[in-house]
Short mmCIF file of C-alpha atoms and ligand atoms in Angstrom, two decimals:
data_model
loop_
_atom_site.label_atom_id
_atom_site.label_comp_id
_atom_site.label_asym_id
_atom_site.label_seq_id
_atom_site.Cartn_x
_atom_site.Cartn_y
_atom_site.Cartn_z
CA MET L 1 -0.52 -0.09 -0.37
CA ASN L 2 1.05 3.15 -0.46
CA ASP L 3 1.41 7.16 0.05
CA VAL L 4 1.30 9.05 -3.08
CA LEU L 5 2.97 12.25 -1.97
CA PRO L 6 1.79 16.57 -3.48
CA GLU L 7 4.23 15.55 -5.90
CA GLU L 8 3.04 13.10 -7.33
CA ILE L 9 -0.85 13.83 -7.04
CA GLY L 10 -0.88 16.45 -10.18
CA CYS L 11 -0.13 13.14 -12.55
CA TRP L 12 -3.26 11.39 -10.62
CA GLN L 13 -5.76 14.23 -10.84
CA ARG L 14 -4.88 14.48 -14.21
CA ILE L 15 -5.75 11.33 -15.32
CA GLU L 16 -9.45 11.33 -12.89
CA ARG L 17 -10.52 14.52 -13.98
CA ALA L 18 -9.91 13.08 -17.71
CA TYR L 19 -12.09 9.83 -16.59
CA ALA L 20 -14.34 11.44 -15.12
CA ARG L 21 -14.81 13.86 -18.58
CA THR L 22 -15.07 11.01 -20.41
CA MET L 23 -17.80 9.09 -18.76
CA SER L 24 -19.62 12.03 -18.65
CA LEU L 25 -19.76 12.96 -22.59
CA HIS L 26 -20.86 9.22 -22.56
CA GLY L 27 -23.83 9.11 -20.76
CA TYR L 28 -22.54 7.78 -17.18
CA ARG L 29 -23.04 8.93 -13.96
CA GLU L 30 -21.00 8.32 -10.54
CA VAL L 31 -21.56 6.20 -7.88
CA ARG L 32 -19.76 5.68 -4.85
CA THR L 33 -20.06 2.55 -3.13
CA PRO L 34 -18.89 1.64 0.10
CA PHE L 35 -15.17 -0.51 0.76
CA VAL L 36 -16.48 -2.66 3.32
CA GLU L 37 -19.04 -5.01 2.36
CA GLU L 38 -20.48 -8.82 3.61
CA THR L 39 -18.01 -11.32 2.39
CA SER L 40 -20.79 -13.65 1.16
CA LEU L 41 -21.34 -10.84 -1.65
CA PHE L 42 -17.66 -11.01 -2.97
CA VAL L 43 -17.96 -15.21 -2.82
CA ARG L 44 -21.17 -15.12 -4.81
CA ALA L 45 -20.27 -12.41 -6.89
CA ILE L 46 -16.84 -13.31 -7.80
CA GLY L 47 -16.67 -17.05 -7.22
CA ASP L 48 -15.10 -19.37 -4.61
CA ALA L 49 -12.94 -21.14 -6.97
CA THR L 50 -10.67 -17.70 -7.72
CA ASP L 51 -7.29 -16.36 -6.56
CA VAL L 52 -9.02 -13.05 -5.23
CA VAL L 53 -11.81 -15.51 -2.62
CA GLU L 54 -9.24 -18.26 -2.37
CA LYS L 55 -6.33 -16.08 -1.05
CA GLU L 56 -6.26 -12.34 -2.08
CA MET L 57 -9.05 -10.65 0.45
CA TYR L 58 -8.73 -8.41 2.93
CA SER L 59 -11.79 -10.60 5.22
CA PHE L 60 -12.20 -9.63 8.90
CA GLU L 61 -15.20 -10.61 11.41
CA HIS L 62 -16.93 -7.50 13.38
CA ARG L 63 -19.58 -8.28 16.13
CA GLY L 64 -20.62 -11.45 14.27
CA ASP L 65 -21.01 -9.93 10.82
CA ASP L 66 -18.44 -11.10 8.15
CA LEU L 67 -16.82 -8.58 6.07
CA THR L 68 -14.53 -7.77 3.52
CA LEU L 69 -12.15 -4.41 1.73
CA ARG L 70 -13.91 -4.47 -1.56
CA PRO L 71 -11.22 -6.10 -3.80
CA GLU L 72 -13.07 -5.14 -7.17
CA GLY L 73 -16.31 -3.12 -7.52
CA THR L 74 -18.60 -4.78 -9.92
CA ALA L 75 -20.25 -6.68 -6.71
CA GLY L 76 -20.94 -3.73 -5.12
CA ALA L 77 -22.69 -1.52 -7.51
CA VAL L 78 -24.84 -4.60 -8.52
CA ARG L 79 -25.81 -4.66 -4.62
CA ALA L 80 -26.55 -0.87 -4.86
CA TYR L 81 -28.19 -1.12 -8.27
CA LEU L 82 -30.66 -4.01 -6.45
CA GLU L 83 -30.90 -2.56 -2.78
CA HIS L 84 -31.88 0.95 -4.55
CA SER L 85 -33.90 -1.34 -6.92
CA VAL L 86 -32.80 0.83 -10.10
CA GLN L 87 -33.98 -1.05 -12.41
CA GLY L 88 -37.57 -0.02 -11.41
CA ARG L 89 -36.75 3.80 -12.29
CA GLU L 90 -34.98 3.39 -15.30
CA ALA L 91 -34.34 0.66 -18.20
CA VAL L 92 -30.77 1.54 -18.58
CA THR L 93 -28.13 2.71 -15.74
CA ARG L 94 -25.06 3.92 -16.58
CA TRP L 95 -22.27 3.97 -13.48
CA TRP L 96 -19.11 4.85 -13.19
CA TYR L 97 -16.36 4.45 -10.35
CA ALA L 98 -13.35 5.57 -8.82
CA GLY L 99 -11.54 4.45 -5.52
CA PRO L 100 -9.19 2.13 -3.94
CA MET L 101 -9.00 -1.50 -4.21
CA PHE L 102 -7.73 -4.13 -1.89
CA ARG L 103 -6.10 -6.88 -2.90
CA ALA L 104 -3.68 -9.28 -0.44
CA GLU L 105 -1.32 -9.78 -3.45
CA LYS L 106 2.55 -10.12 -3.77
CA PRO L 107 3.11 -6.78 -4.23
CA GLN L 108 5.54 -5.95 -7.47
CA ARG L 109 5.73 -3.18 -10.00
CA GLY L 110 1.98 -2.58 -11.02
CA ARG L 111 0.46 -4.57 -8.86
CA TYR L 112 -0.33 -3.69 -4.99
CA ARG L 113 -2.48 -4.58 -2.29
CA GLN L 114 -4.29 -0.95 -2.36
CA PHE L 115 -4.65 -0.09 -5.57
CA SER L 116 -7.37 2.21 -7.59
CA GLN L 117 -9.75 1.35 -9.87
CA LEU L 118 -11.53 3.47 -12.87
CA GLY L 119 -14.48 1.32 -13.38
CA ALA L 120 -18.28 1.49 -15.00
CA GLU L 121 -20.70 -0.46 -15.34
CA ILE L 122 -23.66 -0.46 -17.78
CA PHE L 123 -27.37 -1.99 -16.25
CA GLY L 124 -30.16 -3.19 -19.17
CA ASP L 125 -28.64 -2.85 -22.56
CA GLU L 126 -28.05 -6.44 -23.66
CA GLY L 127 -26.96 -5.52 -27.08
CA PRO L 128 -23.06 -5.86 -28.90
CA GLY L 129 -23.62 -2.12 -29.60
CA CYS L 130 -23.19 -1.41 -26.31
CA ASP L 131 -19.98 -3.47 -25.69
CA ALA L 132 -18.34 -2.26 -28.84
CA GLU L 133 -18.63 1.70 -27.58
CA MET L 134 -17.40 0.82 -24.64
CA ILE L 135 -14.31 -0.71 -25.52
CA ALA L 136 -14.05 2.20 -28.16
CA MET L 137 -14.74 4.31 -25.42
CA LEU L 138 -11.60 3.10 -23.48
CA VAL L 139 -9.46 3.01 -26.39
CA GLU L 140 -10.14 6.60 -26.56
CA PHE L 141 -9.40 7.59 -23.57
CA LEU L 142 -6.32 5.55 -23.19
CA ARG L 143 -4.40 7.38 -26.39
CA GLU L 144 -5.68 11.01 -24.63
CA LEU L 145 -3.34 9.60 -21.80
CA ALA L 146 -0.78 8.88 -24.42
CA ILE L 147 -0.34 5.68 -23.73
CA PRO L 148 1.84 3.53 -26.15
CA GLU L 149 0.99 0.24 -28.18
CA ILE L 150 -2.21 -0.34 -27.04
CA GLN L 151 -4.06 -3.18 -28.13
CA VAL L 152 -7.80 -4.53 -27.37
CA VAL L 153 -8.33 -8.51 -27.35
CA ILE L 154 -11.80 -9.86 -27.15
CA ASN L 155 -13.64 -13.09 -26.77
CA SER L 156 -16.43 -14.68 -26.12
CA LEU L 157 -16.92 -16.48 -23.19
CA GLY L 158 -20.93 -17.68 -23.94
CA GLY L 159 -23.33 -18.14 -21.75
CA PRO L 160 -23.30 -20.45 -18.74
CA GLN L 161 -24.33 -23.69 -20.21
CA ALA L 162 -21.36 -23.37 -22.65
CA ARG L 163 -19.24 -22.79 -20.85
CA SER L 164 -19.97 -25.74 -18.66
CA ARG L 165 -20.10 -28.02 -21.72
CA TYR L 166 -16.11 -26.28 -22.74
CA ARG L 167 -14.74 -26.87 -19.35
CA ASP L 168 -16.08 -30.44 -19.91
CA ALA L 169 -14.34 -30.25 -22.33
CA LEU L 170 -11.17 -28.83 -21.30
CA VAL L 171 -10.72 -31.29 -18.21
CA THR L 172 -11.47 -33.93 -20.83
CA HIS L 173 -8.14 -32.35 -22.81
CA LEU L 174 -6.11 -31.98 -19.72
CA ARG L 175 -7.04 -35.27 -17.75
CA PRO L 176 -3.94 -37.05 -20.02
CA ARG L 177 -1.97 -34.29 -19.16
CA GLU L 178 -1.89 -34.03 -15.68
CA ALA L 179 0.96 -34.94 -14.87
CA SER L 180 3.08 -32.29 -17.13
CA LEU L 181 0.61 -29.49 -15.33
CA SER L 182 2.49 -26.84 -12.74
CA PRO L 183 0.95 -27.83 -9.38
CA GLU L 184 -0.98 -25.07 -9.07
CA SER L 185 -3.11 -25.98 -12.47
CA GLN L 186 -3.10 -29.65 -11.25
CA ARG L 187 -5.09 -28.04 -8.57
CA ARG L 188 -7.12 -26.02 -10.70
CA LEU L 189 -8.06 -29.28 -12.89
CA ALA L 190 -10.89 -29.89 -10.11
CA THR L 191 -11.27 -26.63 -9.60
CA ASN L 192 -11.41 -24.11 -12.11
CA PRO L 193 -9.65 -25.51 -15.21
CA LEU L 194 -10.66 -22.45 -17.23
CA ARG L 195 -7.90 -20.33 -15.27
CA ILE L 196 -5.13 -22.91 -16.62
CA LEU L 197 -5.61 -20.92 -19.91
CA ASP L 198 -4.38 -17.95 -18.23
CA SER L 199 -1.67 -19.20 -17.10
CA LYS L 200 1.83 -18.29 -17.27
CA ASP L 201 3.45 -20.97 -16.42
CA GLU L 202 5.62 -23.32 -19.60
CA ARG L 203 4.49 -26.41 -18.87
CA ASP L 204 0.63 -25.75 -18.39
CA ARG L 205 1.28 -23.36 -21.87
CA ASN L 206 2.40 -26.33 -23.36
CA ALA L 207 -0.30 -28.12 -22.28
CA VAL L 208 -3.12 -26.45 -23.48
CA GLY L 209 -1.14 -25.71 -26.80
CA ASP L 210 -3.37 -27.58 -29.00
CA ALA L 211 -6.66 -27.83 -26.63
CA PRO L 212 -10.15 -26.89 -28.28
CA GLY L 213 -11.13 -23.29 -28.35
CA ILE L 214 -14.02 -22.11 -26.66
CA HIS L 215 -16.30 -20.49 -29.74
CA GLU L 216 -16.74 -24.21 -31.02
CA PHE L 217 -18.75 -24.37 -28.05
CA ILE L 218 -21.03 -21.35 -27.52
CA ASP L 219 -24.76 -20.79 -29.43
CA THR L 220 -25.52 -19.20 -32.05
CA GLY L 221 -26.94 -15.76 -30.30
CA ASP L 222 -23.51 -16.17 -28.49
CA ARG L 223 -21.67 -16.07 -32.03
CA ASP L 224 -24.29 -13.54 -33.51
CA HIS L 225 -23.58 -11.39 -30.74
CA PHE L 226 -19.78 -11.56 -30.90
CA GLY L 227 -19.73 -11.34 -35.00
CA LYS L 228 -22.00 -7.98 -34.52
CA LEU L 229 -19.20 -6.78 -31.81
CA ARG L 230 -16.40 -7.21 -34.06
CA ALA L 231 -18.49 -5.48 -36.96
CA TYR L 232 -19.15 -2.62 -34.71
CA LEU L 233 -15.91 -1.94 -33.58
CA ASP L 234 -14.88 -2.56 -37.48
CA ALA L 235 -16.90 0.51 -38.07
CA LEU L 236 -15.66 2.27 -35.23
CA GLU L 237 -12.31 1.78 -37.09
CA THR L 238 -10.78 0.02 -33.34
CA PRO L 239 -8.37 -2.20 -33.77
CA TYR L 240 -8.73 -5.37 -31.91
CA LEU L 241 -7.83 -8.99 -31.69
CA VAL L 242 -9.30 -12.00 -31.20
CA ASP L 243 -7.92 -14.75 -28.10
CA GLU L 244 -10.05 -17.68 -27.84
CA ARG L 245 -7.68 -18.16 -25.11
CA LEU L 246 -8.69 -15.32 -23.19
CA VAL L 247 -10.34 -15.49 -19.79
CA ARG L 248 -10.10 -13.53 -16.79
CA GLY L 249 -9.62 -14.28 -13.48
CA LEU L 250 -13.68 -13.12 -12.09
CA ASP L 251 -16.17 -15.91 -12.37
CA TYR L 252 -18.91 -13.62 -13.12
CA TYR L 253 -18.39 -12.93 -16.86
CA THR L 254 -20.45 -14.44 -19.59
CA SER L 255 -20.25 -13.37 -23.49
CA THR L 256 -18.34 -10.96 -24.40
CA LEU L 257 -14.67 -10.45 -22.20
CA PHE L 258 -12.30 -7.49 -23.07
CA GLU L 259 -8.34 -6.43 -21.78
CA ILE L 260 -6.73 -3.47 -23.13
CA ARG L 261 -2.95 -4.08 -23.09
CA GLY L 262 -0.25 -1.33 -23.82
CA ALA L 263 3.11 0.18 -23.11
CA HIS L 264 4.12 -3.14 -23.40
CA ALA L 265 8.18 -1.58 -22.57
CA LYS L 266 7.18 -0.53 -19.33
CA LEU L 267 4.79 -2.62 -17.65
CA GLY L 268 5.57 -6.14 -19.85
CA ALA L 269 3.88 -8.35 -22.34
CA GLY L 270 1.49 -9.70 -19.62
CA SER L 271 0.24 -6.43 -17.92
CA THR L 272 -3.24 -5.62 -18.81
CA LEU L 273 -4.40 -1.97 -18.29
CA VAL L 274 -8.12 -2.65 -18.38
CA GLY L 275 -10.12 -6.03 -17.83
CA GLY L 276 -13.99 -6.54 -18.29
CA GLY L 277 -16.66 -8.32 -20.04
CA ARG L 278 -20.40 -9.17 -19.43
CA TYR L 279 -21.87 -10.52 -16.49
CA ASP L 280 -25.14 -11.52 -17.56
CA ALA L 281 -26.09 -13.60 -14.75
CA LEU L 282 -24.58 -11.85 -12.19
CA VAL L 283 -27.67 -9.21 -11.31
CA ALA L 284 -30.34 -12.36 -11.16
CA ASP L 285 -27.68 -14.56 -9.17
CA LEU L 286 -27.47 -12.34 -6.54
CA GLY L 287 -31.27 -12.11 -6.17
CA GLY L 288 -32.54 -9.54 -8.75
CA PRO L 289 -33.98 -9.62 -12.07
CA ALA L 290 -32.59 -10.92 -15.03
CA VAL L 291 -30.65 -7.76 -16.05
CA PRO L 292 -27.97 -7.72 -18.30
CA ALA L 293 -24.43 -6.58 -18.19
CA ILE L 294 -21.55 -5.40 -19.00
CA GLY L 295 -18.76 -3.98 -16.87
CA PHE L 296 -15.19 -3.19 -16.97
CA ALA L 297 -12.20 -1.81 -14.72
CA ALA L 298 -8.59 -0.12 -15.29
CA GLY L 299 -5.80 0.19 -12.55
CA LEU L 300 -5.26 3.31 -12.28
CA GLU L 301 -1.83 3.18 -10.83
CA ARG L 302 -1.13 1.47 -14.34
CA LEU L 303 -2.37 3.55 -16.29
CA LEU L 304 0.21 6.70 -14.83
CA ILE L 305 3.54 4.18 -15.29
CA ALA L 306 2.25 3.50 -19.06
CA SER L 307 0.97 7.27 -19.93
CA GLU L 308 3.47 9.48 -21.33
CA LEU L 309 1.92 12.91 -20.85
CA SER L 310 4.57 14.91 -19.08
CA PRO L 311 3.69 15.64 -15.46
CA PRO L 312 2.01 18.84 -14.85
CA THR L 313 3.88 22.02 -14.33
CA SER L 314 3.52 24.05 -11.01
CA ALA L 315 0.61 23.89 -8.96
CA THR L 316 1.23 27.31 -7.52
CA ASP L 317 0.67 30.61 -9.59
CA ALA L 318 2.00 33.23 -7.19
CA LEU L 319 4.11 34.02 -4.30
CA VAL L 320 3.37 37.10 -2.26
CA ALA L 321 6.29 37.86 -0.43
CA PRO L 322 5.97 39.99 3.00
CA LEU L 323 8.83 40.63 3.77
CA GLY L 324 8.79 41.58 8.09
CA GLU L 325 5.99 41.72 9.74
CA PRO L 326 4.51 44.81 9.28
CA ALA L 327 4.06 43.71 5.62
CA ILE L 328 2.14 40.58 6.29
CA GLY L 329 -1.61 42.01 7.20
CA PRO L 330 -1.30 43.54 3.49
CA GLY L 331 0.48 40.58 1.96
CA LEU L 332 -2.79 38.36 3.12
CA ALA L 333 -5.13 41.09 1.81
CA LEU L 334 -2.79 41.01 -1.40
CA ALA L 335 -3.22 37.13 -1.28
CA GLY L 336 -6.83 37.36 -0.55
CA ARG L 337 -7.57 39.55 -4.00
CA LEU L 338 -5.17 37.24 -6.40
CA ARG L 339 -7.17 34.61 -5.13
CA ARG L 340 -10.86 35.82 -5.79
CA TYR L 341 -9.29 35.81 -9.24
CA GLY L 342 -8.45 32.27 -9.40
CA ILE L 343 -4.46 32.86 -9.33
CA ARG L 344 -3.46 29.85 -6.82
CA CYS L 345 -1.06 31.48 -4.39
CA GLU L 346 0.83 31.14 -0.82
CA ILE L 347 1.98 33.87 1.26
CA ASP L 348 4.62 33.28 3.37
CA THR L 349 3.01 34.50 6.66
CA ARG L 350 6.64 34.37 8.59
CA GLY L 351 7.63 37.37 7.15
CA SER L 352 11.01 35.72 6.21
CA SER L 353 13.66 37.23 4.31
CA LEU L 354 13.88 37.40 0.41
CA LYS L 355 16.73 35.85 -0.34
CA SER L 356 14.54 32.62 1.52
CA GLN L 357 11.49 33.71 0.13
CA LEU L 358 12.37 33.72 -3.10
CA ARG L 359 14.60 30.31 -3.19
CA ARG L 360 10.52 28.96 -1.93
CA ALA L 361 9.22 30.46 -4.86
CA ASN L 362 11.86 28.82 -7.55
CA GLN L 363 10.97 25.12 -5.40
CA LEU L 364 7.25 25.99 -5.78
CA ALA L 365 7.87 27.15 -9.99
CA VAL L 366 5.15 29.95 -9.15
CA ARG L 367 5.96 32.30 -12.42
CA MET L 368 5.05 35.74 -10.62
CA VAL L 369 6.63 37.10 -6.85
CA LEU L 370 4.67 40.04 -5.23
CA ILE L 371 7.32 41.86 -2.79
CA LEU L 372 5.90 43.82 -0.52
CA GLY L 373 9.37 45.89 1.39
CA GLU L 374 9.35 48.81 3.32
CA ASN L 375 8.90 51.31 0.11
CA GLU L 376 6.06 49.56 -0.84
CA LEU L 377 4.16 49.50 2.53
CA ALA L 378 4.41 53.28 2.32
CA ASP L 379 3.15 54.26 -0.99
CA GLY L 380 0.91 51.09 -0.91
CA SER L 381 2.61 49.70 -4.32
CA VAL L 382 4.36 46.38 -4.64
CA GLN L 383 7.27 45.15 -6.60
CA VAL L 384 5.56 42.18 -9.30
CA LYS L 385 8.25 39.82 -10.04
CA ASP L 386 8.02 37.69 -13.35
CA LEU L 387 10.49 34.44 -13.06
CA GLU L 388 9.61 33.79 -16.54
CA ALA L 389 9.83 36.62 -18.13
CA HIS L 390 13.18 37.98 -15.59
CA THR L 391 11.21 41.43 -15.33
CA GLN L 392 10.54 43.17 -11.50
CA GLU L 393 8.41 46.33 -11.76
CA ARG L 394 6.68 48.36 -8.72
CA MET L 395 3.51 49.59 -9.24
CA ALA L 396 0.13 50.25 -7.15
CA ARG L 397 -1.33 46.77 -6.39
CA ASP L 398 -4.56 47.73 -8.38
CA GLN L 399 -2.33 47.74 -11.97
CA ALA L 400 -0.01 44.26 -10.53
CA LEU L 401 -3.83 42.35 -9.70
CA ARG L 402 -4.42 42.76 -13.85
CA VAL L 403 -0.58 42.48 -14.78
CA VAL L 404 -0.55 39.20 -12.87
CA VAL L 405 -4.10 37.84 -14.28
CA ASP L 406 -2.73 38.95 -17.34
CA ARG L 407 0.47 36.96 -18.02
CA LEU L 408 -1.11 33.80 -15.24
CA MET L 409 -4.27 33.41 -18.21
CA ALA L 410 -2.34 33.47 -20.89
CA ALA L 411 0.26 31.49 -20.10
CA SER L 412 -3.16 28.72 -18.45
CA ARG L 413 -4.48 28.12 -21.93
CA SER L 414 -2.77 25.42 -22.63
CA ALA L 415 -1.56 24.31 -18.88
CA ASP L 416 -3.86 22.18 -16.00
CA ALA L 417 -4.53 25.51 -13.85
CA PRO L 418 -7.84 26.22 -13.16
CA THR L 419 -10.19 27.95 -15.40
CA ARG L 420 -10.14 31.64 -14.36
CA GLN L 421 -12.62 34.66 -14.53
CA GLY L 422 -11.23 38.17 -16.52
CA PRO L 423 -8.93 40.25 -15.62
CA PRO L 424 -10.49 42.46 -13.08
P1 AMP W 501 -9.34 -7.20 -12.51
O1 AMP W 501 -10.50 -6.98 -11.90
O2 AMP W 501 -8.25 -7.86 -12.09
O3 AMP W 501 -10.37 -7.58 -14.18
O4 AMP W 501 -8.52 -5.83 -12.86
C1 AMP W 501 -8.57 -5.09 -13.65
C2 AMP W 501 -7.36 -4.19 -13.61
O5 AMP W 501 -7.36 -3.73 -11.94
C3 AMP W 501 -6.37 -4.66 -13.93
O6 AMP W 501 -5.90 -5.15 -15.64
C4 AMP W 501 -5.26 -3.62 -13.23
O7 AMP W 501 -4.75 -2.66 -14.11
C5 AMP W 501 -5.92 -3.02 -12.10
N1 AMP W 501 -5.46 -4.39 -11.16
C6 AMP W 501 -5.75 -5.13 -10.81
N2 AMP W 501 -4.92 -5.58 -9.54
C7 AMP W 501 -3.95 -5.01 -9.36
C8 AMP W 501 -3.48 -4.95 -8.67
N3 AMP W 501 -3.31 -5.45 -7.21
N4 AMP W 501 -2.53 -3.58 -8.24
C9 AMP W 501 -2.73 -2.89 -9.55
N5 AMP W 501 -3.63 -2.65 -10.09
C10 AMP W 501 -4.34 -3.57 -9.99
#
C-alpha cells in the first residue's frame, strides 16, 4: 500500500479528471459505494474458486459480521443497484466509479495491495453495440493519456451452459496431461479449469496449446453477438485481436470478454491496463431480476506508469512575499484579492528574508512573486517579479493585480491550471 505525495498527485488528478470527463461525455453518472461489504457478496459474485476469493481478500469478523475490504467494484455496484431498485426507475443505467480496491497479492511493479480502479457498469443493455461503444471509449481514453502500443483483445465466453460444456471438454483434454501441469494448475483442474488457459507457466502453456477453443461450444446467439461486436468495432475503426484463450480471473463473466494492454516496454507483455466483460447472469445470481450487464475496470497506477504525458507543471501560480512583520497584513489582503481571480497563491506568513522567499518561489516553480518591502508599504505599491520574463517592476497594487492575472491567464490556456475569470 503506497502513499501518494503531493509531488505525484498532479498526475493522478489529471487522469481522474480525464476519466470523469470521458464518462460524462458518454452518459455515465458517478456512483460511490462503501469500501466494505459483506464477505458473502464477493464470494457469490466473484466465485469461490478464484484467486481473489481464495487468497487475496482482506476479510475480518466484526461483532458477528463477516466483512471484506472490496477487492473490485462490480459486486458492490450490483448490490447497490438492487438495494435501491434502480431497474424500476430506468431501463438502462450507466454508472462509473473510481476508488481504492484491496487485494492481498504479492506486491510488484504495477501490482499493489491497495490500488485504484477506474471502472464502470452498464445495466439493462444486452446488445453488442454497447460492448463496442465501451471498448472504443476506453481506447480513446487511453490515447488521450498518451499510452503507447494500445492493444485490444476480445473473446466470447458464451453463456453458463456453453461454459460448462467447454469446461468438460477442457478437462477431458487436460486430464491425460495432468502430470505435466504446474502444481497450481493440477489443483485448478478440479476447481476452476478455465483459469489454466490464463497460466503463464511454460508447462501449462504446452498442455493447453492444442486444447479445443471455446468458440466451438458457444451457441448461435452468442456467436451472433460476437460477430456484431466485431462489425461495430470495425465501424468504429477500433483495432482488436480475437484470443480464444482469453479468460479473466473473475467467475461472473459471460459472453463478451475484453482486455486492453499497452506500454509493453514499461509494464511487460502480460500487464493488463483494463479488464472487462459482460456479466449477464450476475444480477439474477445476486437475487435480482434478469438484467444484462457489462463492465470494466482500469488500474489507475498502471495507467500512471503507462502514460507518456509529461507531469503537470506547477500547482501554484504566485508567491506573495511580505518582508517583515508589518507587511504580513497587507500581504494577506493582496493574496486574498489574487485568489478571488482564481490565482493559486501562497504567502509566506512568517515574513522571512527575501532570499529565502525567492528560494521558495523557485521550489514551487511559480511564475510571479509579489514583494512587499518597506518602500512598498509606505506608498501602497508592490514589486512584481516575473520569473519567466526575468523582469521586476514596482507598481500600484490594483495594477499589479491586472498584470498578474493577464500574464497567468495567457499562460494557462494550454496548462492544467483551473479556469480563471477575466482580468479585474
Ligand atoms: P480485475 O479487477 O482483476 O479484472 O483487474 C482490472 C484491472 O485492475 C487490471 O487490468 C489492472 O490494471 C488493475 N489491477 C488489478 N489488480 C491490481 C493490483 N493488485 N495492483 C494494481 N492494479 C491492479
